Amino acid sequence: MRRPRSRPEAAPPRLPEPPARGRRAHAGPPAAEPREPAPRPAAPAGSGGSGRAGGPWERLRPATVRAKIVSLLMVPVVSLLALWGFATVSTAQDIARLSRVRQVDAEIRTPVAAALTEIQAERRAAVRFLADPASGEASTLEQQSRRTDEAVRRLRLGDRHTVADSGDYRTDTVARLGAFVSAAEALGPARKDVAARRATPEGAYETYTRVADSALAAEGALSGGSDAELGPDARVLLEFARAGELLSREDALLALPGPRTADAQRRLAGAVEARRTLTAATARDLPAAQRSAWEAVSKGTPYAELTAA
């Protein structure tokens, strides 16, 4: 007896596959991934590229917004720092220059001007003493000589040096100041001749005038050239000092009594004309306040009387 054919068992149902991560179940087959673009070949050297991608400038281009902002601000910031440094250096130089002018004025110009004033006063006293033997100028001349020596002594440092040797001054300044101090200290024999009345008024006038000229030469060393120690106003100071010396010469020449010789008259006329020329040319260069003060003096009664004389 044939066995009955068994019915094959049905295969168990297959469970659906889980959807791929990150994809929707109904998305179908996965899309093809885009390929990365192949790098462009670098431009050959010397090809004159315009700095596009792949060129040497591409590596210098800022990559972030912050880097771009810093790059934009770099130029003005560096410019401001440069201007600040220039202003600082200029200010420091101006301060140093002003300090130098004050040092020169205190150490040399003011003491030299004071010594010159005393020499001018001694010249006038000596001329009056020799011109009028009956005058009581002997004691005045002796006192004035001591004041002159004291003023010149302020310019000395020891027996061989002057104040210019210790201040890093130019060689011309040191030499002229030394010549003036030596000339002033050499007035001893001339003073003895004046006191003994062995000198003439004209001779004493010439002796003291040479010393005064050496004082003005020392001031000229501080005022002349492109490296003037006293700054741009030094020329005005020097010319007014020369005008003051010419006025002192007029005073000494006018102290001579009696009729004047042709030589004395020539000297007086030359001093008057030179002083007028200097003051007229220099007064225009004075600052406003000093120019007003000079105009007040020149328009006053004493100046008018001197001009008339």
PDB file of C-alpha atoms in Angstrom:
ATOM      1  CA  MET A   1       0.000   0.000   0.000  1.00  0.00           C
ATOM      2  CA  ARG A   2       1.443   3.219  -1.080  1.00  0.00           C
ATOM      3  CA  ARG A   3       1.980   5.892   1.612  1.00  0.00           C
ATOM      4  CA  PRO A   4       0.208   9.057   1.065  1.00  0.00           C
ATOM      5  CA  ARG A   5       2.312  11.982  -0.145  1.00  0.00           C
ATOM      6  CA  SER A   6       2.888  14.433   2.683  1.00  0.00           C
ATOM      7  CA  ARG A   7       2.157  18.044   2.080  1.00  0.00           C
ATOM      8  CA  PRO A   8       5.344  20.162   2.245  1.00  0.00           C
ATOM      9  CA  GLU A   9       5.477  22.603   5.068  1.00  0.00           C
ATOM     10  CA  ALA A  10       5.416  26.203   4.111  1.00  0.00           C
ATOM     11  CA  ALA A  11       8.623  28.165   4.731  1.00  0.00           C
ATOM     12  CA  PRO A  12       8.423  30.595   7.602  1.00  0.00           C
ATOM     13  CA  PRO A  13       7.808  34.169   6.474  1.00  0.00           C
ATOM     14  CA  ARG A  14      10.873  36.385   6.229  1.00  0.00           C
ATOM     15  CA  LEU A  15      10.919  39.440   8.415  1.00  0.00           C
ATOM     16  CA  PRO A  16      11.422  42.706   6.594  1.00  0.00           C
ATOM     17  CA  GLU A  17      14.964  44.067   6.721  1.00  0.00           C
ATOM     18  CA  PRO A  18      15.425  47.110   8.975  1.00  0.00           C
ATOM     19  CA  PRO A  19      15.775  50.343   7.099  1.00  0.00           C
ATOM     20  CA  ALA A  20      19.260  51.653   6.577  1.00  0.00           C
ATOM     21  CA  ARG A  21      20.399  54.172   9.181  1.00  0.00           C
ATOM     22  CA  GLY A  22      19.809  57.655   8.139  1.00  0.00           C
ATOM     23  CA  ARG A  23      17.576  56.725   5.210  1.00  0.00           C
ATOM     24  CA  ARG A  24      13.891  56.501   4.889  1.00  0.00           C
ATOM     25  CA  ALA A  25      12.488  53.111   4.162  1.00  0.00           C
ATOM     26  CA  HIS A  26      10.772  54.300   1.036  1.00  0.00           C
ATOM     27  CA  ALA A  27      13.808  56.160  -0.355  1.00  0.00           C
ATOM     28  CA  GLY A  28      14.656  53.384  -2.716  1.00  0.00           C
ATOM     29  CA  PRO A  29      18.194  52.459  -3.607  1.00  0.00           C
ATOM     30  CA  PRO A  30      20.957  54.641  -2.161  1.00  0.00           C
ATOM     31  CA  ALA A  31      21.987  57.612  -4.202  1.00  0.00           C
ATOM     32  CA  ALA A  32      25.435  57.770  -5.604  1.00  0.00           C
ATOM     33  CA  GLU A  33      27.847  59.734  -3.427  1.00  0.00           C
ATOM     34  CA  PRO A  34      29.403  62.754  -5.144  1.00  0.00           C
ATOM     35  CA  ARG A  35      33.027  62.379  -5.866  1.00  0.00           C
ATOM     36  CA  GLU A  36      35.570  64.906  -4.505  1.00  0.00           C
ATOM     37  CA  PRO A  37      36.911  67.135  -7.197  1.00  0.00           C
ATOM     38  CA  ALA A  38      40.426  66.389  -8.200  1.00  0.00           C
ATOM     39  CA  PRO A  39      42.949  69.099  -7.151  1.00  0.00           C
ATOM     40  CA  ARG A  40      43.896  71.481  -9.885  1.00  0.00           C
ATOM     41  CA  PRO A  41      47.483  71.428 -10.940  1.00  0.00           C
ATOM     42  CA  ALA A  42      49.540  74.371  -9.622  1.00  0.00           C
ATOM     43  CA  ALA A  43      50.307  77.114 -12.072  1.00  0.00           C
ATOM     44  CA  PRO A  44      53.851  76.897 -13.321  1.00  0.00           C
ATOM     45  CA  ALA A  45      56.295  79.435 -11.975  1.00  0.00           C
ATOM     46  CA  GLY A  46      56.491  82.623 -14.005  1.00  0.00           C
ATOM     47  CA  SER A  47      53.163  81.954 -15.713  1.00  0.00           C
ATOM     48  CA  GLY A  48      51.814  85.280 -14.408  1.00  0.00           C
ATOM     49  CA  GLY A  49      48.863  83.812 -12.528  1.00  0.00           C
ATOM     50  CA  SER A  50      46.343  86.226 -11.086  1.00  0.00           C
ATOM     51  CA  GLY A  51      46.391  84.752  -7.570  1.00  0.00           C
ATOM     52  CA  ARG A  52      43.436  82.361  -8.030  1.00  0.00           C
ATOM     53  CA  ALA A  53      42.972  79.043  -6.312  1.00  0.00           C
ATOM     54  CA  GLY A  54      46.147  77.066  -6.303  1.00  0.00           C
ATOM     55  CA  GLY A  55      48.389  80.146  -6.717  1.00  0.00           C
ATOM     56  CA  PRO A  56      50.935  81.413  -4.171  1.00  0.00           C
ATOM     57  CA  TRP A  57      48.524  84.110  -2.924  1.00  0.00           C
ATOM     58  CA  GLU A  58      45.946  81.512  -1.969  1.00  0.00           C
ATOM     59  CA  ARG A  59      47.980  80.523   1.093  1.00  0.00           C
ATOM     60  CA  LEU A  60      48.102  84.182   2.266  1.00  0.00           C
ATOM     61  CA  ARG A  61      44.387  84.814   1.983  1.00  0.00           C
ATOM     62  CA  PRO A  62      42.691  84.860   5.435  1.00  0.00           C
ATOM     63  CA  ALA A  63      40.455  81.882   5.898  1.00  0.00           C
ATOM     64  CA  THR A  64      38.096  83.127   8.655  1.00  0.00           C
ATOM     65  CA  VAL A  65      36.060  86.270   9.262  1.00  0.00           C
ATOM     66  CA  ARG A  66      38.137  87.138  12.298  1.00  0.00           C
ATOM     67  CA  ALA A  67      41.343  86.894  10.286  1.00  0.00           C
ATOM     68  CA  LYS A  68      39.862  89.125   7.604  1.00  0.00           C
ATOM     69  CA  ILE A  69      38.900  91.771  10.191  1.00  0.00           C
ATOM     70  CA  VAL A  70      42.379  91.665  11.708  1.00  0.00           C
ATOM     71  CA  SER A  71      43.904  92.038   8.244  1.00  0.00           C
ATOM     72  CA  LEU A  72      41.760  95.094   7.514  1.00  0.00           C
ATOM     73  CA  LEU A  73      42.653  96.748  10.819  1.00  0.00           C
ATOM     74  CA  MET A  74      46.373  95.980  10.620  1.00  0.00           C
ATOM     75  CA  VAL A  75      47.297  98.839   8.258  1.00  0.00           C
ATOM     76  CA  PRO A  76      45.644 101.723  10.210  1.00  0.00           C
ATOM     77  CA  VAL A  77      46.857 100.339  13.534  1.00  0.00           C
ATOM     78  CA  VAL A  78      50.450 100.119  12.303  1.00  0.00           C
ATOM     79  CA  SER A  79      50.160 103.637  10.834  1.00  0.00           C
ATOM     80  CA  LEU A  80      48.904 105.014  14.153  1.00  0.00           C
ATOM     81  CA  LEU A  81      51.749 103.335  16.003  1.00  0.00           C
ATOM     82  CA  ALA A  82      54.264 104.850  13.573  1.00  0.00           C
ATOM     83  CA  LEU A  83      52.766 108.336  13.995  1.00  0.00           C
ATOM     84  CA  TRP A  84      52.791 107.963  17.773  1.00  0.00           C
ATOM     85  CA  GLY A  85      56.444 106.946  17.713  1.00  0.00           C
ATOM     86  CA  PHE A  86      57.349 109.899  15.470  1.00  0.00           C
ATOM     87  CA  ALA A  87      55.504 112.352  17.757  1.00  0.00           C
ATOM     88  CA  THR A  88      57.225 110.903  20.817  1.00  0.00           C
ATOM     89  CA  VAL A  89      60.684 111.232  19.282  1.00  0.00           C
ATOM     90  CA  SER A  90      59.989 114.796  18.086  1.00  0.00           C
ATOM     91  CA  THR A  91      58.755 115.846  21.514  1.00  0.00           C
ATOM     92  CA  ALA A  92      61.791 114.338  23.201  1.00  0.00           C
ATOM     93  CA  GLN A  93      64.097 116.168  20.786  1.00  0.00           C
ATOM     94  CA  ASP A  94      62.332 119.498  21.435  1.00  0.00           C
ATOM     95  CA  ILE A  95      62.650 119.023  25.197  1.00  0.00           C
ATOM     96  CA  ALA A  96      66.323 118.160  24.885  1.00  0.00           C
ATOM     97  CA  ARG A  97      66.926 121.187  22.653  1.00  0.00           C
ATOM     98  CA  LEU A  98      65.154 123.512  25.118  1.00  0.00           C
ATOM     99  CA  SER A  99      67.161 122.099  28.014  1.00  0.00           C
ATOM    100  CA  ARG A 100      70.344 122.657  26.022  1.00  0.00           C
ATOM    101  CA  VAL A 101      69.442 126.289  25.316  1.00  0.00           C
ATOM    102  CA  ARG A 102      68.754 126.909  29.000  1.00  0.00           C
ATOM    103  CA  GLN A 103      72.040 125.300  29.957  1.00  0.00           C
ATOM    104  CA  VAL A 104      74.018 127.431  27.493  1.00  0.00           C
ATOM    105  CA  ASP A 105      72.238 130.581  28.612  1.00  0.00           C
ATOM    106  CA  ALA A 106      72.898 129.909  32.300  1.00  0.00           C
ATOM    107  CA  GLU A 107      76.498 128.712  31.971  1.00  0.00           C
ATOM    108  CA  ILE A 108      77.950 131.009  29.293  1.00  0.00           C
ATOM    109  CA  ARG A 109      75.755 133.693  27.739  1.00  0.00           C
ATOM    110  CA  THR A 110      74.448 135.312  30.922  1.00  0.00           C
ATOM    111  CA  PRO A 111      77.851 135.355  32.716  1.00  0.00           C
ATOM    112  CA  VAL A 112      79.568 136.691  29.575  1.00  0.00           C
ATOM    113  CA  ALA A 113      76.947 139.431  29.211  1.00  0.00           C
ATOM    114  CA  ALA A 114      77.395 140.373  32.875  1.00  0.00           C
ATOM    115  CA  ALA A 115      81.182 140.524  32.482  1.00  0.00           C
ATOM    116  CA  LEU A 116      80.815 142.644  29.340  1.00  0.00           C
ATOM    117  CA  THR A 117      78.621 145.118  31.209  1.00  0.00           C
ATOM    118  CA  GLU A 118      81.241 145.493  33.932  1.00  0.00           C
ATOM    119  CA  ILE A 119      84.033 145.995  31.367  1.00  0.00           C
ATOM    120  CA  GLN A 120      81.999 148.704  29.641  1.00  0.00           C
ATOM    121  CA  ALA A 121      81.460 150.464  32.956  1.00  0.00           C
ATOM    122  CA  GLU A 122      85.182 150.242  33.753  1.00  0.00           C
ATOM    123  CA  ARG A 123      86.071 151.658  30.344  1.00  0.00           C
ATOM    124  CA  ARG A 124      83.872 154.689  30.930  1.00  0.00           C
ATOM    125  CA  ALA A 125      85.332 155.223  34.409  1.00  0.00           C
ATOM    126  CA  ALA A 126      88.914 154.944  33.087  1.00  0.00           C
ATOM    127  CA  VAL A 127      88.310 157.420  30.258  1.00  0.00           C
ATOM    128  CA  ARG A 128      86.689 159.931  32.600  1.00  0.00           C
ATOM    129  CA  PHE A 129      89.492 159.510  35.137  1.00  0.00           C
ATOM    130  CA  LEU A 130      92.178 160.185  32.526  1.00  0.00           C
ATOM    131  CA  ALA A 131      90.259 163.009  30.837  1.00  0.00           C
ATOM    132  CA  ASP A 132      89.625 164.958  34.052  1.00  0.00           C
ATOM    133  CA  PRO A 133      92.402 164.640  36.665  1.00  0.00           C
ATOM    134  CA  ALA A 134      90.395 166.700  39.143  1.00  0.00           C
ATOM    135  CA  SER A 135      87.428 164.335  39.087  1.00  0.00           C
ATOM    136  CA  GLY A 136      86.854 161.882  41.901  1.00  0.00           C
ATOM    137  CA  GLU A 137      86.820 158.857  39.610  1.00  0.00           C
ATOM    138  CA  ALA A 138      89.807 157.142  41.258  1.00  0.00           C
ATOM    139  CA  SER A 139      87.756 155.315  43.908  1.00  0.00           C
ATOM    140  CA  THR A 140      85.005 154.577  41.392  1.00  0.00           C
ATOM    141  CA  LEU A 141      87.545 153.052  39.016  1.00  0.00           C
ATOM    142  CA  GLU A 142      89.024 150.864  41.758  1.00  0.00           C
ATOM    143  CA  GLN A 143      85.624 149.547  42.834  1.00  0.00           C
ATOM    144  CA  GLN A 144      84.640 148.926  39.258  1.00  0.00           C
ATOM    145  CA  SER A 145      87.821 146.950  38.631  1.00  0.00           C
ATOM    146  CA  ARG A 146      86.957 144.593  41.500  1.00  0.00           C
ATOM    147  CA  ARG A 147      83.454 144.073  40.124  1.00  0.00           C
ATOM    148  CA  THR A 148      84.896 143.283  36.696  1.00  0.00           C
ATOM    149  CA  ASP A 149      87.295 140.707  38.136  1.00  0.00           C
ATOM    150  CA  GLU A 150      84.490 139.074  40.099  1.00  0.00           C
ATOM    151  CA  ALA A 151      82.286 138.802  36.994  1.00  0.00           C
ATOM    152  CA  VAL A 152      85.123 137.300  34.924  1.00  0.00           C
ATOM    153  CA  ARG A 153      85.990 134.867  37.719  1.00  0.00           C
ATOM    154  CA  ARG A 154      82.569 133.230  37.348  1.00  0.00           C
ATOM    155  CA  LEU A 155      83.678 131.987  33.931  1.00  0.00           C
ATOM    156  CA  ARG A 156      86.778 130.250  35.311  1.00  0.00           C
ATOM    157  CA  LEU A 157      87.185 126.618  36.366  1.00  0.00           C
ATOM    158  CA  GLY A 158      90.511 126.421  38.090  1.00  0.00           C
ATOM    159  CA  ASP A 159      93.540 128.186  36.694  1.00  0.00           C
ATOM    160  CA  ARG A 160      93.518 126.825  33.131  1.00  0.00           C
ATOM    161  CA  HIS A 161      89.923 126.033  32.232  1.00  0.00           C
ATOM    162  CA  THR A 162      86.656 127.862  31.701  1.00  0.00           C
ATOM    163  CA  VAL A 163      83.040 126.794  32.109  1.00  0.00           C
ATOM    164  CA  ALA A 164      82.975 125.850  28.423  1.00  0.00           C
ATOM    165  CA  ASP A 165      85.461 123.029  29.052  1.00  0.00           C
ATOM    166  CA  SER A 166      82.940 121.080  31.150  1.00  0.00           C
ATOM    167  CA  GLY A 167      79.779 121.366  29.061  1.00  0.00           C
ATOM    168  CA  ASP A 168      80.518 119.458  25.837  1.00  0.00           C
ATOM    169  CA  TYR A 169      80.666 122.661  23.803  1.00  0.00           C
ATOM    170  CA  ARG A 170      82.108 123.132  20.360  1.00  0.00           C
ATOM    171  CA  THR A 171      85.794 123.817  19.954  1.00  0.00           C
ATOM    172  CA  ASP A 172      85.104 127.318  18.622  1.00  0.00           C
ATOM    173  CA  THR A 173      83.076 128.182  21.721  1.00  0.00           C
ATOM    174  CA  VAL A 174      85.773 126.897  24.081  1.00  0.00           C
ATOM    175  CA  ALA A 175      88.521 128.790  22.263  1.00  0.00           C
ATOM    176  CA  ARG A 176      86.677 132.123  22.104  1.00  0.00           C
ATOM    177  CA  LEU A 177      85.568 132.009  25.720  1.00  0.00           C
ATOM    178  CA  GLY A 178      89.098 131.189  26.799  1.00  0.00           C
ATOM    179  CA  ALA A 179      90.425 134.119  24.747  1.00  0.00           C
ATOM    180  CA  PHE A 180      87.961 136.513  26.357  1.00  0.00           C
ATOM    181  CA  VAL A 181      88.762 135.386  29.903  1.00  0.00           C
ATOM    182  CA  SER A 182      92.483 135.659  29.221  1.00  0.00           C
ATOM    183  CA  ALA A 183      92.085 139.150  27.740  1.00  0.00           C
ATOM    184  CA  ALA A 184      90.036 140.315  30.722  1.00  0.00           C
ATOM    185  CA  GLU A 185      92.546 138.898  33.202  1.00  0.00           C
ATOM    186  CA  ALA A 186      95.360 140.655  31.320  1.00  0.00           C
ATOM    187  CA  LEU A 187      93.978 144.127  32.166  1.00  0.00           C
ATOM    188  CA  GLY A 188      96.287 144.406  35.180  1.00  0.00           C
ATOM    189  CA  PRO A 189      99.125 146.362  33.477  1.00  0.00           C
ATOM    190  CA  ALA A 190      96.645 148.655  31.722  1.00  0.00           C
ATOM    191  CA  ARG A 191      94.967 149.414  35.049  1.00  0.00           C
ATOM    192  CA  LYS A 192      98.286 150.331  36.574  1.00  0.00           C
ATOM    193  CA  ASP A 193      99.009 152.706  33.698  1.00  0.00           C
ATOM    194  CA  VAL A 194      95.583 154.288  34.099  1.00  0.00           C
ATOM    195  CA  ALA A 195      95.976 154.675  37.872  1.00  0.00           C
ATOM    196  CA  ALA A 196      99.428 156.282  37.393  1.00  0.00           C
ATOM    197  CA  ARG A 197      98.078 158.427  34.568  1.00  0.00           C
ATOM    198  CA  ARG A 198     100.639 157.056  32.173  1.00  0.00           C
ATOM    199  CA  ALA A 199      97.944 156.164  29.646  1.00  0.00           C
ATOM    200  CA  THR A 200      95.915 158.472  27.437  1.00  0.00           C
ATOM    201  CA  PRO A 201      92.097 158.418  27.282  1.00  0.00           C
ATOM    202  CA  GLU A 202      92.268 157.178  23.692  1.00  0.00           C
ATOM    203  CA  GLY A 203      94.699 154.394  24.632  1.00  0.00           C
ATOM    204  CA  ALA A 204      92.537 153.222  27.551  1.00  0.00           C
ATOM    205  CA  TYR A 205      89.500 153.323  25.300  1.00  0.00           C
ATOM    206  CA  GLU A 206      91.187 151.071  22.738  1.00  0.00           C
ATOM    207  CA  THR A 207      92.392 148.590  25.393  1.00  0.00           C
ATOM    208  CA  TYR A 208      88.983 148.071  26.961  1.00  0.00           C
ATOM    209  CA  THR A 209      87.284 147.988  23.551  1.00  0.00           C
ATOM    210  CA  ARG A 210      89.456 145.062  22.450  1.00  0.00           C
ATOM    211  CA  VAL A 211      88.390 143.120  25.545  1.00  0.00           C
ATOM    212  CA  ALA A 212      84.740 143.953  24.855  1.00  0.00           C
ATOM    213  CA  ASP A 213      85.127 142.726  21.271  1.00  0.00           C
ATOM    214  CA  SER A 214      86.464 139.387  22.538  1.00  0.00           C
ATOM    215  CA  ALA A 215      83.379 139.061  24.770  1.00  0.00           C
ATOM    216  CA  LEU A 216      81.120 139.632  21.765  1.00  0.00           C
ATOM    217  CA  ALA A 217      83.133 137.071  19.819  1.00  0.00           C
ATOM    218  CA  ALA A 218      82.429 134.517  22.568  1.00  0.00           C
ATOM    219  CA  GLU A 219      78.702 135.268  22.307  1.00  0.00           C
ATOM    220  CA  GLY A 220      78.961 134.989  18.538  1.00  0.00           C
ATOM    221  CA  ALA A 221      80.264 131.434  18.888  1.00  0.00           C
ATOM    222  CA  LEU A 222      76.994 130.569  20.632  1.00  0.00           C
ATOM    223  CA  SER A 223      74.852 132.328  18.041  1.00  0.00           C
ATOM    224  CA  GLY A 224      76.381 131.668  14.630  1.00  0.00           C
ATOM    225  CA  GLY A 225      76.184 128.828  12.159  1.00  0.00           C
ATOM    226  CA  SER A 226      73.580 126.151  11.598  1.00  0.00           C
ATOM    227  CA  ASP A 227      74.312 124.602  15.024  1.00  0.00           C
ATOM    228  CA  ALA A 228      73.652 127.706  17.094  1.00  0.00           C
ATOM    229  CA  GLU A 229      73.670 126.831  20.786  1.00  0.00           C
ATOM    230  CA  LEU A 230      71.009 129.429  21.625  1.00  0.00           C
ATOM    231  CA  GLY A 231      68.466 128.461  18.978  1.00  0.00           C
ATOM    232  CA  PRO A 232      66.880 130.524  16.182  1.00  0.00           C
ATOM    233  CA  ASP A 233      66.645 133.737  18.253  1.00  0.00           C
ATOM    234  CA  ALA A 234      70.389 133.839  18.841  1.00  0.00           C
ATOM    235  CA  ARG A 235      71.062 136.299  16.012  1.00  0.00           C
ATOM    236  CA  VAL A 236      68.689 138.877  17.510  1.00  0.00           C
ATOM    237  CA  LEU A 237      70.343 138.524  20.911  1.00  0.00           C
ATOM    238  CA  LEU A 238      73.807 138.946  19.425  1.00  0.00           C
ATOM    239  CA  GLU A 239      72.938 142.000  17.329  1.00  0.00           C
ATOM    240  CA  PHE A 240      71.313 143.755  20.274  1.00  0.00           C
ATOM    241  CA  ALA A 241      74.407 142.959  22.359  1.00  0.00           C
ATOM    242  CA  ARG A 242      76.546 144.569  19.654  1.00  0.00           C
ATOM    243  CA  ALA A 243      74.221 147.583  19.592  1.00  0.00           C
ATOM    244  CA  GLY A 244      74.618 147.864  23.363  1.00  0.00           C
ATOM    245  CA  GLU A 245      78.394 147.818  22.997  1.00  0.00           C
ATOM    246  CA  LEU A 246      78.227 150.600  20.406  1.00  0.00           C
ATOM    247  CA  LEU A 247      76.052 152.661  22.746  1.00  0.00           C
ATOM    248  CA  SER A 248      78.622 152.147  25.498  1.00  0.00           C
ATOM    249  CA  ARG A 249      81.327 153.368  23.131  1.00  0.00           C
ATOM    250  CA  GLU A 250      79.306 156.507  22.474  1.00  0.00           C
ATOM    251  CA  ASP A 251      79.007 157.052  26.220  1.00  0.00           C
ATOM    252  CA  ALA A 252      82.755 156.697  26.714  1.00  0.00           C
ATOM    253  CA  LEU A 253      83.602 158.995  23.806  1.00  0.00           C
ATOM    254  CA  LEU A 254      81.148 161.623  24.944  1.00  0.00           C
ATOM    255  CA  ALA A 255      82.805 161.590  28.373  1.00  0.00           C
ATOM    256  CA  LEU A 256      85.917 163.165  26.876  1.00  0.00           C
ATOM    257  CA  PRO A 257      85.960 166.879  27.775  1.00  0.00           C
ATOM    258  CA  GLY A 258      87.029 169.677  25.510  1.00  0.00           C
ATOM    259  CA  PRO A 259      87.173 169.768  21.723  1.00  0.00           C
ATOM    260  CA  ARG A 260      87.393 166.352  20.074  1.00  0.00           C
ATOM    261  CA  THR A 261      90.104 165.390  17.663  1.00  0.00           C
ATOM    262  CA  ALA A 262      89.317 164.261  14.146  1.00  0.00           C
ATOM    263  CA  ASP A 263      89.977 160.643  15.177  1.00  0.00           C
ATOM    264  CA  ALA A 264      87.604 160.863  18.157  1.00  0.00           C
ATOM    265  CA  GLN A 265      84.950 162.499  16.006  1.00  0.00           C
ATOM    266  CA  ARG A 266      85.290 159.733  13.417  1.00  0.00           C
ATOM    267  CA  ARG A 267      84.926 157.031  16.074  1.00  0.00           C
ATOM    268  CA  LEU A 268      81.861 158.680  17.581  1.00  0.00           C
ATOM    269  CA  ALA A 269      80.135 159.116  14.213  1.00  0.00           C
ATOM    270  CA  GLY A 270      80.901 155.502  13.265  1.00  0.00           C
ATOM    271  CA  ALA A 271      79.542 154.132  16.560  1.00  0.00           C
ATOM    272  CA  VAL A 272      76.339 156.171  16.238  1.00  0.00           C
ATOM    273  CA  GLU A 273      75.667 155.120  12.668  1.00  0.00           C
ATOM    274  CA  ALA A 274      76.451 151.445  13.300  1.00  0.00           C
ATOM    275  CA  ARG A 275      74.196 151.343  16.373  1.00  0.00           C
ATOM    276  CA  ARG A 276      71.285 152.901  14.511  1.00  0.00           C
ATOM    277  CA  THR A 277      71.670 150.448  11.652  1.00  0.00           C
ATOM    278  CA  LEU A 278      71.766 147.426  13.968  1.00  0.00           C
ATOM    279  CA  THR A 279      68.792 148.441  16.069  1.00  0.00           C
ATOM    280  CA  ALA A 280      66.673 149.382  13.039  1.00  0.00           C
ATOM    281  CA  ALA A 281      67.363 146.031  11.346  1.00  0.00           C
ATOM    282  CA  THR A 282      67.030 143.877  14.459  1.00  0.00           C
ATOM    283  CA  ALA A 283      63.987 145.461  16.093  1.00  0.00           C
ATOM    284  CA  ARG A 284      61.760 144.136  13.295  1.00  0.00           C
ATOM    285  CA  ASP A 285      62.747 140.563  14.194  1.00  0.00           C
ATOM    286  CA  LEU A 286      61.854 140.842  17.876  1.00  0.00           C
ATOM    287  CA  PRO A 287      58.811 139.014  19.267  1.00  0.00           C
ATOM    288  CA  ALA A 288      55.704 141.127  19.746  1.00  0.00           C
ATOM    289  CA  ALA A 289      56.206 141.849  23.463  1.00  0.00           C
ATOM    290  CA  GLN A 290      59.904 142.740  23.116  1.00  0.00           C
ATOM    291  CA  ARG A 291      59.243 144.827  20.025  1.00  0.00           C
ATOM    292  CA  SER A 292      56.635 146.867  21.917  1.00  0.00           C
ATOM    293  CA  ALA A 293      59.089 147.408  24.772  1.00  0.00           C
ATOM    294  CA  TRP A 294      61.795 148.559  22.353  1.00  0.00           C
ATOM    295  CA  GLU A 295      59.433 150.951  20.605  1.00  0.00           C
ATOM    296  CA  ALA A 296      58.463 152.432  23.961  1.00  0.00           C
ATOM    297  CA  VAL A 297      62.150 153.076  24.725  1.00  0.00           C
ATOM    298  CA  SER A 298      63.068 154.401  21.284  1.00  0.00           C
ATOM    299  CA  LYS A 299      60.142 156.834  21.296  1.00  0.00           C
ATOM    300  CA  GLY A 300      60.870 158.111  24.809  1.00  0.00           C
ATOM    301  CA  THR A 301      62.369 161.428  25.815  1.00  0.00           C
ATOM    302  CA  PRO A 302      65.845 160.151  26.895  1.00  0.00           C
ATOM    303  CA  TYR A 303      66.372 158.424  23.535  1.00  0.00           C
ATOM    304  CA  ALA A 304      65.288 161.551  21.675  1.00  0.00           C
ATOM    305  CA  GLU A 305      67.726 163.649  23.725  1.00  0.00           C
ATOM    306  CA  LEU A 306      70.558 161.240  22.970  1.00  0.00           C
ATOM    307  CA  THR A 307      69.768 161.344  19.259  1.00  0.00           C
ATOM    308  CA  ALA A 308      69.681 165.128  19.278  1.00  0.00           C
ATOM    309  CA  ALA A 309      73.042 165.265  21.069  1.00  0.00           C
TER     310      ALA A 309
END
